[in-house]
Amino acid sequence: GDLEFQMYLNDEIGRLKESVGSHINEGSTPLNENFKKVRAKLDSYSKRPIDSKMVEEVFYIQDLLAEVKRNAD
């Protein structure tokens, strides 16, 4: 149900925050700046109710991280 999905999304957001955090370093490369923006977005989710836009953004961030991972290998 709805509650299960909320719990899943919260777990996923936590996981994404860790993953994004692991990519952020002291440099000011465009990618680094993007990761900082993504992390700020993820942080903002705790302050708002889940809606379809947030869910879309989470999926987008998942794809982004998968892409970065593929390029790193």
Backbone as a printed PyTorch tensor [residue, N CA C, xyz], in Angstrom:
tensor([[[  0.8170,  -1.2100,   0.0000],
         [  0.0000,   0.0000,   0.0000],
         [  0.8500,   1.2580,   0.0000]],

        [[  0.1920,   2.3470,   0.2710],
         [  0.8160,   3.6600,   0.2480],
         [  1.9580,   3.7840,   1.2410]],

        [[  1.7350,   3.2560,   2.4430],
         [  2.7310,   3.3810,   3.4960],
         [  4.0050,   2.6320,   3.1190]],

        [[  3.8320,   1.4480,   2.5350],
         [  4.9940,   0.6630,   2.1030],
         [  5.8020,   1.4520,   1.0850]],

        [[  5.0910,   2.1000,   0.1550],
         [  5.7880,   2.8630,  -0.8690],
         [  6.5410,   4.0340,  -0.2450]],

        [[  5.9180,   4.6910,   0.7160],
         [  6.5860,   5.8080,   1.3960],
         [  7.8540,   5.3360,   2.0870]],

        [[  7.7640,   4.1720,   2.7270],
         [  8.9370,   3.6310,   3.4130],
         [ 10.0360,   3.2940,   2.4030]],

        [[  9.6150,   2.6930,   1.2830],
         [ 10.5830,   2.3620,   0.2370],
         [ 11.2610,   3.6350,  -0.2590]],

        [[ 10.4490,   4.6660,  -0.5240],
         [ 10.9950,   5.9050,  -1.0690],
         [ 11.9480,   6.5570,  -0.0780]],

        [[ 11.6010,   6.5540,   1.2030],
         [ 12.4870,   7.1170,   2.2190],
         [ 13.8170,   6.3800,   2.2650]],

        [[ 13.7630,   5.0410,   2.2190],
         [ 14.9900,   4.2400,   2.2020],
         [ 15.8290,   4.5810,   0.9780]],

        [[ 15.1430,   4.6780,  -0.1480],
         [ 15.8190,   4.9340,  -1.4150],
         [ 16.4800,   6.3130,  -1.4010]],

        [[ 15.7960,   7.3010,  -0.8670],
         [ 16.3460,   8.6520,  -0.7800],
         [ 17.5950,   8.6490,   0.0980]],

        [[ 17.5460,   7.9130,   1.2050],
         [ 18.7210,   7.7950,   2.0720],
         [ 19.8920,   7.1590,   1.3440]],

        [[ 19.5860,   6.1160,   0.5900],
         [ 20.6190,   5.4040,  -0.1590],
         [ 21.2190,   6.3190,  -1.2380]],

        [[ 20.3560,   7.0530,  -1.9210],
         [ 20.8220,   7.9630,  -2.9710],
         [ 21.6890,   9.0670,  -2.3870]],

        [[ 21.3110,   9.5720,  -1.1990],
         [ 22.1150,  10.6200,  -0.5440],
         [ 23.5300,  10.1310,  -0.2830]],

        [[ 23.6280,   8.8940,   0.2280],
         [ 24.9580,   8.3230,   0.4920],
         [ 25.7520,   8.1850,  -0.7980]],

        [[ 25.0740,   7.6780,  -1.8170],
         [ 25.7280,   7.4550,  -3.0980],
         [ 26.2070,   8.7750,  -3.7020]],

        [[ 25.3400,   9.7820,  -3.6840],
         [ 25.7070,  11.0960,  -4.2120],
         [ 26.8480,  11.6850,  -3.3880]],

        [[ 26.7550,  11.5550,  -2.0750],
         [ 27.7940,  12.0740,  -1.1930],
         [ 29.1550,  11.4820,  -1.4890]],

        [[ 29.1620,  10.2200,  -1.8700],
         [ 30.4340,   9.5460,  -2.1510],
         [ 31.0870,  10.0800,  -3.4230]],

        [[ 30.3030,  10.7580,  -4.2640],
         [ 30.8510,  11.3110,  -5.5080],
         [ 31.3060,  12.7570,  -5.3520]],

        [[ 30.9210,  13.3890,  -4.2470],
         [ 31.2570,  14.8000,  -4.0690],
         [ 32.6560,  14.9320,  -3.4840]],

        [[ 33.4610,  15.7790,  -4.1190],
         [ 34.7980,  16.0350,  -3.5750],
         [ 35.0340,  17.5370,  -3.5270]],

        [[ 36.2710,  17.9270,  -3.2590],
         [ 36.5670,  19.3540,  -3.0760],
         [ 36.6120,  20.1090,  -4.4050]],

        [[ 36.7070,  19.3730,  -5.5030],
         [ 36.8430,  20.0260,  -6.8060],
         [ 35.6030,  20.8220,  -7.1840]],

        [[ 35.7450,  21.6710,  -8.1930],
         [ 34.5890,  22.4230,  -8.6600],
         [ 34.3030,  22.0680, -10.1160]],

        [[ 34.3900,  20.7860, -10.4290],
         [ 34.0530,  20.3340, -11.7700],
         [ 32.5430,  20.4550, -11.9600]],

        [[ 32.0930,  20.5510, -13.2060],
         [ 30.6400,  20.6120, -13.4410],
         [ 29.9080,  19.4220, -12.8130]],

        [[ 30.4990,  18.2400, -12.9220],
         [ 29.8620,  17.0540, -12.3500],
         [ 29.7200,  17.1920, -10.8370]],

        [[ 30.7710,  17.6860, -10.2020],
         [ 30.7530,  17.8830,  -8.7550],
         [ 29.6570,  18.8670,  -8.3500]],

        [[ 29.5390,  19.9490,  -9.1160],
         [ 28.4960,  20.9470,  -8.8270],
         [ 27.1130,  20.3190,  -8.9890]],

        [[ 26.9580,  19.4820, -10.0230],
         [ 25.6790,  18.7970, -10.2290],
         [ 25.3350,  17.8950,  -9.0550]],

        [[ 26.3390,  17.1590,  -8.5750],
         [ 26.0920,  16.2710,  -7.4380],
         [ 25.6820,  17.0670,  -6.2030]],

        [[ 26.2760,  18.2410,  -6.0250],
         [ 25.8910,  19.0740,  -4.8790],
         [ 24.4340,  19.5100,  -4.9980]],

        [[ 24.0200,  19.8590,  -6.2210],
         [ 22.6230,  20.2490,  -6.4540],
         [ 21.6890,  19.0790,  -6.1770]],

        [[ 22.1000,  17.9070,  -6.6560],
         [ 21.2820,  16.7060,  -6.4560],
         [ 21.1350,  16.4130,  -4.9650]],

        [[ 22.2380,  16.5440,  -4.2330],
         [ 22.1650,  16.2700,  -2.7990],
         [ 21.2590,  17.2800,  -2.0920]],

        [[ 21.3320,  18.5310,  -2.4930],
         [ 20.4540,  19.5520,  -1.9090],
         [ 18.9920,  19.2130,  -2.1910]],

        [[ 18.7320,  18.7200,  -3.3990],
         [ 17.3710,  18.3270,  -3.7580],
         [ 16.9030,  17.1640,  -2.8840]],

        [[ 17.7740,  16.1660,  -2.7440],
         [ 17.4370,  15.0250,  -1.9000],
         [ 17.1760,  15.4660,  -0.4620]],

        [[ 17.9940,  16.3950,   0.0310],
         [ 17.8020,  16.9050,   1.3940],
         [ 16.4580,  17.6050,   1.5320]],

        [[ 16.0170,  18.2700,   0.4730],
         [ 14.7640,  19.0260,   0.5400],
         [ 13.5480,  18.1060,   0.6250]],

        [[ 13.7070,  16.8530,   0.2120],
         [ 12.5580,  15.9400,   0.1870],
         [ 12.0080,  15.6540,   1.5760]],

        [[ 12.8700,  15.7140,   2.5810],
         [ 12.4020,  15.4000,   3.9310],
         [ 11.4370,  16.4730,   4.4340]],

        [[ 11.4270,  17.6220,   3.7740],
         [ 10.5920,  18.7260,   4.2260],
         [  9.2920,  18.8510,   3.4280]],

        [[  9.0450,  17.9180,   2.5090],
         [  7.8120,  18.0380,   1.7360],
         [  7.1360,  16.6910,   1.5510]],

        [[  5.8210,  16.7150,   1.3240],
         [  5.1140,  15.4450,   1.1230],
         [  5.5050,  14.8040,  -0.2070]],

        [[  5.3940,  13.4870,  -0.2740],
         [  5.7070,  12.7670,  -1.4990],
         [  4.6560,  13.1110,  -2.5500]],

        [[  5.1170,  13.4810,  -3.7340],
         [  4.1880,  13.6710,  -4.8460],
         [  4.8090,  13.0600,  -6.1040]],

        [[  4.0620,  13.0870,  -7.2020],
         [  4.5330,  12.3910,  -8.4020],
         [  5.8120,  13.0280,  -8.9460]],

        [[  5.9640,  14.3310,  -8.7580],
         [  7.1700,  15.0090,  -9.2440],
         [  8.4000,  14.5000,  -8.4860]],

        [[  8.2580,  14.3550,  -7.1760],
         [  9.3640,  13.8460,  -6.3730],
         [  9.7450,  12.4370,  -6.8270]],

        [[  8.7370,  11.6070,  -7.0700],
         [  8.9900,  10.2270,  -7.4960],
         [  9.7430,  10.2280,  -8.8290]],

        [[  9.3070,  11.0750,  -9.7620],
         [  9.9980,  11.1940, -11.0480],
         [ 11.4430,  11.6020, -10.8490]],

        [[ 11.6680,  12.5720,  -9.9710],
         [ 13.0260,  13.0570,  -9.7260],
         [ 13.9010,  11.9650,  -9.1220]],

        [[ 13.3260,  11.1800,  -8.2180],
         [ 14.0850,  10.0810,  -7.6120],
         [ 14.5120,   9.0840,  -8.6870]],

        [[ 13.5870,   8.7580,  -9.6020],
         [ 13.9370,   7.8310, -10.6890],
         [ 15.0340,   8.4260, -11.5660]],

        [[ 14.9350,   9.7340, -11.8120],
         [ 15.9370,  10.4140, -12.6280],
         [ 17.3110,  10.3590, -11.9530]],

        [[ 17.3330,  10.5910, -10.6550],
         [ 18.5930,  10.5630,  -9.9030],
         [ 19.1750,   9.1450,  -9.8950]],

        [[ 18.3040,   8.1390,  -9.7910],
         [ 18.7700,   6.7470,  -9.8560],
         [ 19.4770,   6.4940, -11.1870]],

        [[ 18.8460,   6.9650, -12.2770],
         [ 19.4310,   6.7870, -13.6090],
         [ 20.7650,   7.5000, -13.7180]],

        [[ 20.8040,   8.7270, -13.2000],
         [ 22.0220,   9.5360, -13.2370],
         [ 23.1640,   8.7880, -12.5490]],

        [[ 22.8900,   8.2490, -11.3670],
         [ 23.9260,   7.5570, -10.6020],
         [ 24.3550,   6.2640, -11.3080]],

        [[ 23.3880,   5.5680, -11.9200],
         [ 23.7210,   4.3380, -12.6450],
         [ 24.6360,   4.6590, -13.8190]],

        [[ 24.3510,   5.7660, -14.4870],
         [ 25.1410,   6.2250, -15.6290],
         [ 26.5760,   6.5470, -15.2010]],

        [[ 26.6940,   7.2970, -14.0990],
         [ 28.0120,   7.6690, -13.5760],
         [ 28.8020,   6.4240, -13.2150]],

        [[ 28.1160,   5.4680, -12.6080],
         [ 28.7450,   4.2100, -12.2110],
         [ 29.2670,   3.4550, -13.4360]],

        [[ 28.4220,   3.4090, -14.4610],
         [ 28.8350,   2.7220, -15.7060],
         [ 30.0730,   3.3930, -16.3010]],

        [[ 30.0900,   4.7180, -16.2950],
         [ 31.2180,   5.4430, -16.8830],
         [ 32.4860,   5.2910, -16.0550]],

        [[ 32.3200,   5.0390, -14.7580],
         [ 33.4740,   4.9290, -13.8700],
         [ 34.1770,   3.5800, -14.0340]],

        [[ 33.4120,   2.5670, -14.4450],
         [ 33.9810,   1.2210, -14.5690],
         [ 34.8670,   1.0920, -15.7860]]])
